[in-house]
Amino acid sequence: MFHMLKNSLLKQPSEEDPDEGIKDLVEITLKKMDHDHDGKLSFSDYEQAVREETLLLEAFGPCLPDPKSQMEFEAHVFKDPNEFIDM
């Protein structure tokens, strides 16, 4: 997890150990999501954490569409079937 997140945070020029923020983030994530306390984040740990708190679904990056795309999709998919013209 550390190696995946290493380049994702901006480094502050005054930080003595620039990796300290990443280490803290990994520690917090494991405390929050490692349900079987084995020091690893398995799929079942992730799944259980997301079921308990849905905001964790995007903990490792965006995977849901932005609101505009969501509205466009819903407008297209959920059209009134009576609007279709028979050809």
Tab-separated table of N, CA and C in Angstrom:
chain	number	residue	atom	x	y	z
A	1	MET	N	0.826	-1.170	0.000
A	1	MET	CA	0.000	0.000	0.000
A	1	MET	C	0.886	1.254	0.000
A	2	PHE	N	1.951	1.207	0.767
A	2	PHE	CA	2.864	2.350	0.859
A	2	PHE	C	3.394	2.733	-0.519
A	3	HIS	N	3.826	1.745	-1.299
A	3	HIS	CA	4.419	2.020	-2.609
A	3	HIS	C	3.393	2.586	-3.583
A	4	MET	N	2.134	2.168	-3.462
A	4	MET	CA	1.088	2.693	-4.331
A	4	MET	C	0.770	4.146	-3.990
A	5	LEU	N	0.849	4.501	-2.720
A	5	LEU	CA	0.481	5.845	-2.281
A	5	LEU	C	1.652	6.820	-2.248
A	6	LYS	N	2.852	6.316	-2.393
A	6	LYS	CA	4.059	7.132	-2.202
A	6	LYS	C	4.064	8.403	-3.048
A	7	ASN	N	3.643	8.331	-4.270
A	7	ASN	CA	3.671	9.499	-5.156
A	7	ASN	C	2.338	10.233	-5.226
A	8	SER	N	1.396	9.880	-4.368
A	8	SER	CA	0.075	10.490	-4.448
A	8	SER	C	-0.091	11.729	-3.580
A	9	LEU	N	0.749	11.923	-2.575
A	9	LEU	CA	0.648	13.097	-1.713
A	9	LEU	C	1.739	14.095	-2.059
A	10	LEU	N	1.397	15.374	-1.940
A	10	LEU	CA	2.394	16.417	-2.154
A	10	LEU	C	3.352	16.456	-0.977
A	11	LYS	N	4.596	16.558	-1.278
A	11	LYS	CA	5.603	16.620	-0.219
A	11	LYS	C	5.763	18.062	0.236
A	12	GLN	N	5.765	18.276	1.535
A	12	GLN	CA	5.957	19.602	2.101
A	12	GLN	C	7.458	19.859	2.235
A	13	PRO	N	7.931	21.047	1.840
A	13	PRO	CA	9.372	21.313	1.891
A	13	PRO	C	9.948	21.269	3.302
A	14	SER	N	9.131	21.485	4.311
A	14	SER	CA	9.646	21.516	5.681
A	14	SER	C	9.648	20.146	6.363
A	15	GLU	N	9.122	19.135	5.687
A	15	GLU	CA	9.050	17.807	6.301
A	15	GLU	C	10.440	17.190	6.437
A	16	GLU	N	10.730	16.654	7.625
A	16	GLU	CA	12.001	15.953	7.823
A	16	GLU	C	11.976	14.620	7.087
A	17	ASP	N	10.911	13.854	7.287
A	17	ASP	CA	10.751	12.571	6.603
A	17	ASP	C	9.546	12.693	5.678
A	18	PRO	N	9.778	12.890	4.379
A	18	PRO	CA	8.657	13.097	3.459
A	18	PRO	C	7.719	11.895	3.356
A	19	ASP	N	8.170	10.718	3.736
A	19	ASP	CA	7.327	9.525	3.668
A	19	ASP	C	6.468	9.344	4.914
A	20	GLU	N	6.649	10.184	5.911
A	20	GLU	CA	5.913	10.036	7.173
A	20	GLU	C	4.403	10.153	6.968
A	21	GLY	N	3.981	11.087	6.101
A	21	GLY	CA	2.554	11.245	5.816
A	21	GLY	C	1.956	9.997	5.197
A	22	ILE	N	2.704	9.363	4.312
A	22	ILE	CA	2.244	8.128	3.673
A	22	ILE	C	2.144	7.017	4.708
A	23	LYS	N	3.148	6.913	5.560
A	23	LYS	CA	3.128	5.880	6.607
A	23	LYS	C	1.922	6.070	7.525
A	24	ASP	N	1.633	7.327	7.875
A	24	ASP	CA	0.465	7.608	8.718
A	24	ASP	C	-0.825	7.219	8.010
A	25	LEU	N	-0.907	7.530	6.719
A	25	LEU	CA	-2.099	7.198	5.942
A	25	LEU	C	-2.311	5.688	5.873
A	26	VAL	N	-1.246	4.936	5.660
A	26	VAL	CA	-1.335	3.471	5.615
A	26	VAL	C	-1.779	2.935	6.974
A	27	GLU	N	-1.209	3.467	8.049
A	27	GLU	CA	-1.566	3.014	9.397
A	27	GLU	C	-3.040	3.281	9.700
A	28	ILE	N	-3.516	4.466	9.352
A	28	ILE	CA	-4.923	4.811	9.582
A	28	ILE	C	-5.832	3.911	8.753
A	29	THR	N	-5.446	3.683	7.501
A	29	THR	CA	-6.246	2.830	6.618
A	29	THR	C	-6.339	1.414	7.165
A	30	LEU	N	-5.223	0.864	7.610
A	30	LEU	CA	-5.245	-0.494	8.161
A	30	LEU	C	-6.090	-0.567	9.432
A	31	LYS	N	-5.991	0.440	10.291
A	31	LYS	CA	-6.810	0.439	11.509
A	31	LYS	C	-8.293	0.454	11.168
A	32	LYS	N	-8.647	1.201	10.124
A	32	LYS	CA	-10.051	1.361	9.749
A	32	LYS	C	-10.590	0.160	8.972
A	33	MET	N	-9.749	-0.491	8.165
A	33	MET	CA	-10.259	-1.480	7.220
A	33	MET	C	-9.804	-2.913	7.455
A	34	ASP	N	-8.763	-3.140	8.228
A	34	ASP	CA	-8.237	-4.499	8.448
A	34	ASP	C	-9.051	-5.192	9.538
A	35	HIS	N	-10.174	-5.795	9.145
A	35	HIS	CA	-11.098	-6.379	10.121
A	35	HIS	C	-10.578	-7.655	10.774
A	36	ASP	N	-9.746	-8.418	10.076
A	36	ASP	CA	-9.235	-9.654	10.684
A	36	ASP	C	-7.883	-9.442	11.370
A	37	HIS	N	-7.391	-8.210	11.379
A	37	HIS	CA	-6.167	-7.819	12.102
A	37	HIS	C	-4.950	-8.676	11.750
A	38	ASP	N	-4.796	-8.953	10.434
A	38	ASP	CA	-3.621	-9.717	10.006
A	38	ASP	C	-2.539	-8.824	9.391
A	39	GLY	N	-2.739	-7.514	9.437
A	39	GLY	CA	-1.765	-6.582	8.887
A	39	GLY	C	-1.839	-6.437	7.383
A	40	LYS	N	-2.853	-7.048	6.765
A	40	LYS	CA	-3.042	-6.985	5.319
A	40	LYS	C	-4.471	-6.547	5.041
A	41	LEU	N	-4.671	-5.905	3.912
A	41	LEU	CA	-6.010	-5.494	3.513
A	41	LEU	C	-6.482	-6.428	2.407
A	42	SER	N	-7.262	-7.428	2.783
A	42	SER	CA	-7.771	-8.398	1.815
A	42	SER	C	-9.059	-7.860	1.195
A	43	PHE	N	-9.520	-8.546	0.156
A	43	PHE	CA	-10.776	-8.132	-0.466
A	43	PHE	C	-11.925	-8.220	0.530
A	44	SER	N	-11.946	-9.260	1.354
A	44	SER	CA	-13.040	-9.386	2.328
A	44	SER	C	-12.982	-8.258	3.362
A	45	ASP	N	-11.767	-7.832	3.762
A	45	ASP	CA	-11.638	-6.676	4.656
A	45	ASP	C	-12.216	-5.430	3.987
A	46	TYR	N	-11.821	-5.213	2.738
A	46	TYR	CA	-12.277	-4.046	1.981
A	46	TYR	C	-13.794	-4.074	1.825
A	47	GLU	N	-14.324	-5.244	1.458
A	47	GLU	CA	-15.765	-5.381	1.254
A	47	GLU	C	-16.531	-5.080	2.540
A	48	GLN	N	-16.084	-5.613	3.648
A	48	GLN	CA	-16.750	-5.383	4.932
A	48	GLN	C	-16.682	-3.903	5.316
A	49	ALA	N	-15.535	-3.278	5.118
A	49	ALA	CA	-15.379	-1.859	5.451
A	49	ALA	C	-16.303	-0.990	4.603
A	50	VAL	N	-16.412	-1.295	3.311
A	50	VAL	CA	-17.273	-0.522	2.414
A	50	VAL	C	-18.742	-0.718	2.768
A	51	ARG	N	-19.120	-1.932	3.167
A	51	ARG	CA	-20.513	-2.162	3.574
A	51	ARG	C	-20.856	-1.361	4.832
A	52	GLU	N	-19.882	-1.196	5.719
A	52	GLU	CA	-20.112	-0.435	6.949
A	52	GLU	C	-20.077	1.071	6.701
A	53	GLU	N	-19.226	1.504	5.786
A	53	GLU	CA	-19.095	2.936	5.488
A	53	GLU	C	-18.839	3.099	3.997
A	54	THR	N	-19.891	3.433	3.247
A	54	THR	CA	-19.806	3.456	1.785
A	54	THR	C	-18.802	4.467	1.238
A	55	LEU	N	-18.472	5.505	1.986
A	55	LEU	CA	-17.486	6.477	1.503
A	55	LEU	C	-16.111	5.847	1.301
A	56	LEU	N	-15.850	4.725	1.951
A	56	LEU	CA	-14.564	4.045	1.789
A	56	LEU	C	-14.431	3.379	0.423
A	57	LEU	N	-15.523	3.341	-0.341
A	57	LEU	CA	-15.478	2.759	-1.680
A	57	LEU	C	-14.412	3.442	-2.529
A	58	GLU	N	-14.229	4.730	-2.334
A	58	GLU	CA	-13.251	5.479	-3.110
A	58	GLU	C	-12.008	5.827	-2.292
A	59	ALA	N	-11.702	5.033	-1.291
A	59	ALA	CA	-10.545	5.311	-0.434
A	59	ALA	C	-9.228	5.275	-1.206
A	60	PHE	N	-9.145	4.491	-2.259
A	60	PHE	CA	-7.896	4.359	-3.012
A	60	PHE	C	-7.974	5.025	-4.378
A	61	GLY	N	-8.914	5.932	-4.531
A	61	GLY	CA	-9.044	6.682	-5.775
A	61	GLY	C	-10.472	6.659	-6.271
A	62	PRO	N	-10.797	7.588	-7.148
A	62	PRO	CA	-12.173	7.670	-7.635
A	62	PRO	C	-12.541	6.470	-8.503
A	63	CYS	N	-13.707	5.929	-8.248
A	63	CYS	CA	-14.207	4.838	-9.085
A	63	CYS	C	-15.660	5.077	-9.473
A	64	LEU	N	-16.277	6.094	-8.886
A	64	LEU	CA	-17.662	6.422	-9.196
A	64	LEU	C	-17.699	7.599	-10.167
A	65	PRO	N	-18.744	7.683	-10.995
A	65	PRO	CA	-18.820	8.795	-11.949
A	65	PRO	C	-19.084	10.118	-11.233
A	66	ASP	N	-18.661	11.201	-11.884
A	66	ASP	CA	-18.939	12.518	-11.328
A	66	ASP	C	-20.441	12.797	-11.462
A	67	PRO	N	-20.983	13.744	-10.699
A	67	PRO	CA	-22.438	13.997	-10.709
A	67	PRO	C	-23.003	14.296	-12.094
A	68	LYS	N	-22.267	15.056	-12.925
A	68	LYS	CA	-22.763	15.385	-14.263
A	68	LYS	C	-22.916	14.122	-15.110
A	69	SER	N	-21.912	13.267	-15.093
A	69	SER	CA	-21.974	12.016	-15.858
A	69	SER	C	-23.090	11.116	-15.348
A	70	GLN	N	-23.269	11.100	-14.037
A	70	GLN	CA	-24.331	10.288	-13.447
A	70	GLN	C	-25.701	10.773	-13.918
A	71	MET	N	-25.905	12.083	-13.931
A	71	MET	CA	-27.191	12.630	-14.370
A	71	MET	C	-27.435	12.341	-15.844
A	72	GLU	N	-26.401	12.477	-16.681
A	72	GLU	CA	-26.540	12.182	-18.104
A	72	GLU	C	-26.880	10.714	-18.324
A	73	PHE	N	-26.227	9.837	-17.593
A	73	PHE	CA	-26.496	8.403	-17.699
A	73	PHE	C	-27.939	8.099	-17.301
A	74	GLU	N	-28.368	8.629	-16.157
A	74	GLU	CA	-29.727	8.378	-15.681
A	74	GLU	C	-30.764	8.938	-16.647
A	75	ALA	N	-30.511	10.113	-17.216
A	75	ALA	CA	-31.444	10.701	-18.177
A	75	ALA	C	-31.570	9.818	-19.416
A	76	HIS	N	-30.473	9.216	-19.823
A	76	HIS	CA	-30.485	8.354	-21.007
A	76	HIS	C	-31.129	6.998	-20.711
A	77	VAL	N	-30.788	6.392	-19.599
A	77	VAL	CA	-31.242	5.041	-19.278
A	77	VAL	C	-32.690	5.011	-18.797
A	78	PHE	N	-33.072	6.001	-18.033
A	78	PHE	CA	-34.404	5.982	-17.429
A	78	PHE	C	-35.404	6.857	-18.180
A	79	LYS	N	-35.280	6.892	-19.500
A	79	LYS	CA	-36.232	7.643	-20.320
A	79	LYS	C	-37.610	7.002	-20.212
A	80	ASP	N	-38.610	7.816	-20.412
A	80	ASP	CA	-39.988	7.325	-20.424
A	80	ASP	C	-40.160	6.448	-21.665
A	81	PRO	N	-40.573	5.187	-21.492
A	81	PRO	CA	-40.706	4.292	-22.652
A	81	PRO	C	-41.731	4.790	-23.665
A	82	ASN	N	-42.649	5.646	-23.241
A	82	ASN	CA	-43.653	6.189	-24.160
A	82	ASN	C	-43.057	7.218	-25.111
A	83	GLU	N	-41.845	7.664	-24.862
A	83	GLU	CA	-41.193	8.641	-25.727
A	83	GLU	C	-40.655	8.002	-27.005
A	84	PHE	N	-40.459	6.694	-26.995
A	84	PHE	CA	-39.908	6.028	-28.165
A	84	PHE	C	-40.957	5.978	-29.273
A	85	ILE	N	-40.518	6.220	-30.474
A	85	ILE	CA	-41.418	6.211	-31.630
A	85	ILE	C	-41.265	4.878	-32.345
A	86	ASP	N	-42.396	4.235	-32.638
A	86	ASP	CA	-42.361	2.967	-33.382
A	86	ASP	C	-42.015	3.258	-34.832
A	87	MET	N	-41.119	2.477	-35.373
A	87	MET	CA	-40.737	2.666	-36.774
A	87	MET	C	-41.207	1.514	-37.583
